[in-house]
CSV table of C-alpha atoms and ligand atoms in Angstrom, one decimal:
chain,number,residue,atom,x,y,z
A,215,MET,CA,8.7,58.1,-193.7
A,216,SER,CA,7.8,61.8,-193.1
A,217,ASP,CA,5.7,62.7,-190.1
A,218,VAL,CA,3.3,65.6,-190.4
A,219,ASN,CA,3.8,66.3,-186.6
A,220,VAL,CA,7.5,66.8,-187.0
A,221,VAL,CA,8.1,70.5,-187.8
A,222,TRP,CA,11.4,72.2,-188.8
A,223,HIS,CA,12.4,74.8,-186.1
A,224,GLU,CA,14.0,78.1,-187.1
A,225,HIS,CA,17.2,78.7,-185.0
A,226,THR,CA,17.7,81.9,-183.0
A,227,VAL,CA,21.0,82.3,-184.7
A,228,SER,CA,20.3,82.6,-188.5
A,229,HIS,CA,22.1,81.0,-191.3
A,230,GLN,CA,23.0,84.4,-192.7
A,231,GLU,CA,24.6,85.4,-189.3
A,232,ARG,CA,26.7,82.2,-189.4
A,233,VAL,CA,27.7,83.0,-193.0
A,234,THR,CA,28.7,86.5,-192.2
A,235,LEU,CA,30.8,85.4,-189.2
A,236,LYS,CA,32.7,82.8,-191.3
A,237,LYS,CA,33.2,85.1,-194.3
A,238,GLN,CA,32.5,82.5,-196.9
A,239,GLN,CA,29.7,81.0,-198.9
A,240,PRO,CA,28.9,77.6,-197.6
A,241,VAL,CA,28.8,74.9,-200.2
A,242,VAL,CA,29.3,71.2,-200.8
A,243,LEU,CA,32.2,70.0,-202.9
A,244,TRP,CA,30.9,66.6,-203.9
A,245,PHE,CA,33.9,64.5,-205.2
A,246,THR,CA,32.8,61.5,-207.2
A,247,GLY,CA,34.9,58.9,-209.0
A,248,LEU,CA,36.2,55.4,-209.0
A,249,SER,CA,37.9,53.9,-205.9
A,250,GLY,CA,41.5,55.0,-206.0
A,251,SER,CA,40.7,57.9,-208.4
A,252,GLY,CA,42.0,60.4,-205.9
A,253,LYS,CA,38.8,61.8,-204.2
A,254,SER,CA,40.1,61.5,-200.7
A,255,THR,CA,43.6,62.7,-201.5
A,256,ILE,CA,42.5,65.7,-203.4
A,257,ALA,CA,39.7,66.6,-200.9
A,258,ASN,CA,42.3,66.5,-198.1
A,259,ALA,CA,44.7,68.7,-200.1
A,260,VAL,CA,41.8,71.2,-200.8
A,261,GLU,CA,40.8,71.2,-197.1
A,262,ARG,CA,44.4,72.0,-196.2
A,263,LEU,CA,44.4,75.0,-198.6
A,264,LEU,CA,41.1,76.2,-197.3
A,265,LEU,CA,42.3,76.0,-193.7
A,266,ASP,CA,45.5,77.8,-194.5
A,267,ASN,CA,43.3,80.5,-196.0
A,268,GLY,CA,41.3,80.8,-192.8
A,269,LYS,CA,38.2,79.1,-194.2
A,270,HIS,CA,35.9,76.8,-192.3
A,271,SER,CA,35.5,73.3,-193.8
A,272,TYR,CA,34.7,69.7,-193.0
A,273,LEU,CA,35.5,66.6,-194.9
A,274,LEU,CA,33.1,63.7,-194.9
A,275,ASP,CA,35.0,60.7,-196.0
A,276,GLY,CA,33.7,57.3,-197.2
A,277,ASP,CA,35.3,54.9,-194.8
A,278,ASN,CA,34.8,57.1,-191.8
A,279,VAL,CA,31.1,57.6,-192.3
A,280,ARG,CA,30.7,53.8,-192.9
A,281,HIS,CA,32.4,53.2,-189.5
A,282,GLY,CA,29.7,55.3,-187.7
A,283,LEU,CA,26.6,56.9,-189.1
A,284,ASN,CA,26.2,54.3,-191.8
A,285,LYS,CA,27.7,51.2,-190.3
A,286,ASP,CA,24.4,49.4,-190.7
A,287,LEU,CA,24.7,49.8,-194.5
A,288,GLY,CA,26.4,47.4,-197.0
A,289,PHE,CA,27.1,47.8,-200.7
A,290,SER,CA,23.9,46.5,-202.4
A,291,ASP,CA,22.3,49.0,-204.8
A,292,SER,CA,19.6,50.0,-202.3
A,293,GLU,CA,22.1,50.4,-199.4
A,294,ARG,CA,24.4,52.6,-201.6
A,295,VAL,CA,21.3,54.8,-202.3
A,296,GLU,CA,20.6,55.2,-198.6
A,297,ASN,CA,24.3,55.8,-197.9
A,298,ILE,CA,24.4,58.7,-200.3
A,299,ARG,CA,21.0,60.1,-199.1
A,300,ARG,CA,22.1,60.2,-195.5
A,301,ILE,CA,25.4,61.9,-196.5
A,302,GLY,CA,23.5,64.4,-198.5
A,303,GLU,CA,21.3,65.2,-195.4
A,304,VAL,CA,24.3,65.5,-193.1
A,305,SER,CA,26.1,67.8,-195.7
A,306,LYS,CA,23.0,70.0,-195.7
A,307,LEU,CA,23.3,70.5,-191.9
A,308,PHE,CA,27.0,71.3,-192.1
A,309,VAL,CA,26.2,73.8,-194.9
A,310,ASP,CA,23.5,75.3,-192.8
A,311,ALA,CA,26.1,75.8,-190.1
A,312,GLY,CA,28.1,77.8,-192.6
A,313,ASN,CA,30.8,75.4,-193.6
A,314,ILE,CA,32.4,74.4,-196.9
A,315,VAL,CA,31.8,70.7,-196.9
A,316,LEU,CA,33.9,68.2,-198.9
A,317,THR,CA,32.6,64.7,-199.5
A,318,ALA,CA,34.7,61.8,-200.9
A,319,PHE,CA,32.4,59.0,-201.9
A,320,ILE,CA,32.4,56.9,-205.0
A,321,SER,CA,28.6,57.8,-205.3
A,322,PRO,CA,28.4,55.8,-208.6
A,323,PHE,CA,24.8,56.5,-209.5
A,324,ARG,CA,23.7,59.6,-211.3
A,325,THR,CA,20.2,59.6,-209.8
A,326,ASP,CA,21.7,59.6,-206.2
A,327,ARG,CA,24.0,62.5,-206.9
A,328,SER,CA,21.2,64.4,-208.5
A,329,GLN,CA,19.1,63.7,-205.4
A,330,VAL,CA,21.8,65.3,-203.3
A,331,ARG,CA,21.9,68.2,-205.6
A,332,ASP,CA,18.1,68.6,-205.1
A,333,ILE,CA,18.6,68.4,-201.3
A,334,LEU,CA,21.2,71.1,-201.3
A,335,GLY,CA,20.0,73.3,-204.2
A,336,GLU,CA,22.0,74.4,-207.3
A,337,ASP,CA,24.0,77.2,-205.5
A,338,GLN,CA,25.2,74.9,-202.7
A,339,PHE,CA,26.3,71.8,-204.7
A,340,ILE,CA,29.4,71.5,-206.7
A,341,GLU,CA,30.0,68.2,-208.4
A,342,VAL,CA,33.7,67.4,-208.8
A,343,PHE,CA,34.3,64.5,-211.2
A,344,VAL,CA,37.7,63.0,-210.3
A,345,ASP,CA,38.3,61.4,-213.6
A,346,THR,CA,41.0,58.7,-213.5
A,347,PRO,CA,40.9,55.7,-215.9
A,348,LEU,CA,40.1,52.4,-214.3
A,349,GLU,CA,43.5,51.0,-215.3
A,350,VAL,CA,45.3,53.8,-213.5
A,351,CYS,CA,43.1,53.4,-210.4
A,352,GLU,CA,43.8,49.7,-210.5
A,353,SER,CA,47.5,50.2,-210.8
A,354,ARG,CA,47.4,52.6,-207.9
A,355,ASP,CA,45.2,50.3,-205.8
A,356,PRO,CA,46.0,52.2,-202.6
A,357,LYS,CA,43.9,49.9,-200.4
A,358,GLY,CA,44.5,46.7,-202.3
A,359,LEU,CA,40.7,46.5,-203.1
A,360,TYR,CA,41.0,46.0,-206.8
A,361,LYS,CA,43.2,42.9,-206.2
A,362,LYS,CA,40.5,41.5,-203.9
A,363,ALA,CA,37.7,42.4,-206.3
A,364,ARG,CA,39.5,40.7,-209.2
A,365,ALA,CA,40.0,37.6,-207.0
A,366,GLY,CA,36.3,37.6,-206.3
A,367,GLU,CA,36.8,38.3,-202.6
A,368,ILE,CA,34.8,41.6,-202.8
A,369,LYS,CA,31.5,41.6,-204.6
A,370,HIS,CA,29.7,44.6,-206.2
A,371,PHE,CA,33.0,46.5,-206.6
A,372,THR,CA,32.5,49.7,-208.6
A,373,GLY,CA,34.2,49.5,-212.0
A,374,ILE,CA,34.6,45.7,-211.8
A,375,ASP,CA,31.2,44.1,-211.2
A,376,SER,CA,29.2,47.2,-210.3
A,377,ALA,CA,28.5,50.2,-212.5
A,378,TYR,CA,30.0,53.7,-212.3
A,379,GLU,CA,27.9,56.3,-214.0
A,380,ALA,CA,30.2,59.2,-214.9
A,381,PRO,CA,28.8,62.7,-214.4
A,382,LEU,CA,27.4,64.2,-217.6
A,383,SER,CA,27.8,67.9,-216.7
A,384,PRO,CA,29.9,68.3,-213.5
A,385,GLU,CA,30.8,71.8,-212.4
A,386,LEU,CA,34.4,70.6,-212.2
A,387,HIS,CA,36.1,67.9,-214.3
A,388,VAL,CA,39.5,67.0,-212.9
A,389,LYS,CA,41.6,64.6,-214.9
A,390,THR,CA,44.2,63.4,-212.4
A,391,ASP,CA,46.4,61.2,-214.6
A,392,GLY,CA,49.6,63.1,-215.3
A,393,ILE,CA,49.1,66.0,-212.9
A,394,THR,CA,50.0,66.3,-209.3
A,395,VAL,CA,47.7,66.2,-206.3
A,396,GLU,CA,48.6,69.9,-205.6
A,397,GLN,CA,47.7,70.9,-209.2
A,398,CYS,CA,44.3,69.1,-208.8
A,399,ALA,CA,43.7,70.8,-205.5
A,400,LYS,CA,44.5,74.2,-206.9
A,401,LEU,CA,42.0,73.7,-209.8
A,402,VAL,CA,39.3,73.2,-207.1
A,403,LEU,CA,40.4,76.2,-205.1
A,404,ASP,CA,40.6,78.5,-208.1
A,405,TYR,CA,37.0,77.4,-209.0
A,406,LEU,CA,35.8,78.3,-205.6
A,407,ASP,CA,37.6,81.6,-205.7
A,408,ALA,CA,36.3,82.5,-209.2
A,409,LYS,CA,32.7,81.7,-208.2
A,410,GLY,CA,32.9,83.9,-205.1
A,411,TYR,CA,32.6,81.1,-202.5
A,412,LEU,CA,35.6,82.3,-200.6
A,413,ARG,CA,34.2,85.8,-200.0
B,550,LIG,P1,39.7,57.5,-203.5
B,550,LIG,O1,39.4,58.4,-202.3
B,550,LIG,O2,39.2,58.1,-204.8
B,550,LIG,O3,39.4,56.1,-203.3
B,550,LIG,P2,42.5,57.9,-202.8
B,550,LIG,O4,42.6,59.3,-202.6
B,550,LIG,O5,42.3,57.1,-201.5
B,550,LIG,O6,41.3,57.6,-203.8
B,550,LIG,O7,43.7,57.3,-203.5
B,550,LIG,C1,44.3,57.9,-204.7
B,550,LIG,C2,45.7,57.4,-204.8
B,550,LIG,O8,46.3,58.0,-206.0
B,550,LIG,C3,46.6,57.9,-203.7
B,550,LIG,O9,47.5,56.9,-203.3
B,550,LIG,C4,47.3,59.1,-204.3
B,550,LIG,O10,48.6,59.4,-203.8
B,550,LIG,C5,47.4,58.7,-205.8
B,550,LIG,N1,47.5,59.8,-206.8
B,550,LIG,C6,48.5,59.9,-207.7
B,550,LIG,N2,48.3,61.0,-208.5
B,550,LIG,C7,47.2,61.6,-208.0
B,550,LIG,C8,46.5,62.8,-208.3
B,550,LIG,N3,46.9,63.6,-209.3
B,550,LIG,N4,45.4,63.1,-207.6
B,550,LIG,C9,45.0,62.3,-206.6
B,550,LIG,N5,45.6,61.2,-206.3
B,550,LIG,C10,46.7,60.8,-206.9
């Protein structure tokens, strides 16, 4: 609920001053894909490359956010929507602070991702589709979640009994099957470099 008496305050230190100090264009790299597709692994590898290049970043990871900020939310459709909305708003604050933000959430619904795009604006939102076939994700099963979902121990599991809506026109489409994590991370870094985000 918005309150007409709550007003956005301009900071004494401006966004542009923070950007100049950090020598980069703040942006959100929004990784989306099935569980086990490689979002977290690739985002971690990209963040390592960024840090090694003297860039300021922060990774918002699915499980960590659900332990704290969003621990009151479950996995129903409406709670998934609220989960993503809050992450979008937090990302916006990190971007305002001048950071390159990486987010690793399944974020299965197109409308939610497009809502975050609207919160950030076109120049500050890069959708990275981590495209790994369900069978490959299921064979990797890094957290044993597919096994539990198939056994009916987890309900509303994306790809099994809850939908994943693949991006229609992501800025970056990374097909992980058959290439290494490092190659995937390099694709992302090359994109940032080519688009001038690292200057
Ligand atoms: P997600 O964050 O999408 O749920 P994770 O990053 O936790 O997925 O797990 C992906 C798993 O797949 C990891 O065990 C990782 O080592 C493995 N993997 C194999 N090849 C790749 C690749 N090219 N890119 C990303 N992950 C890969």
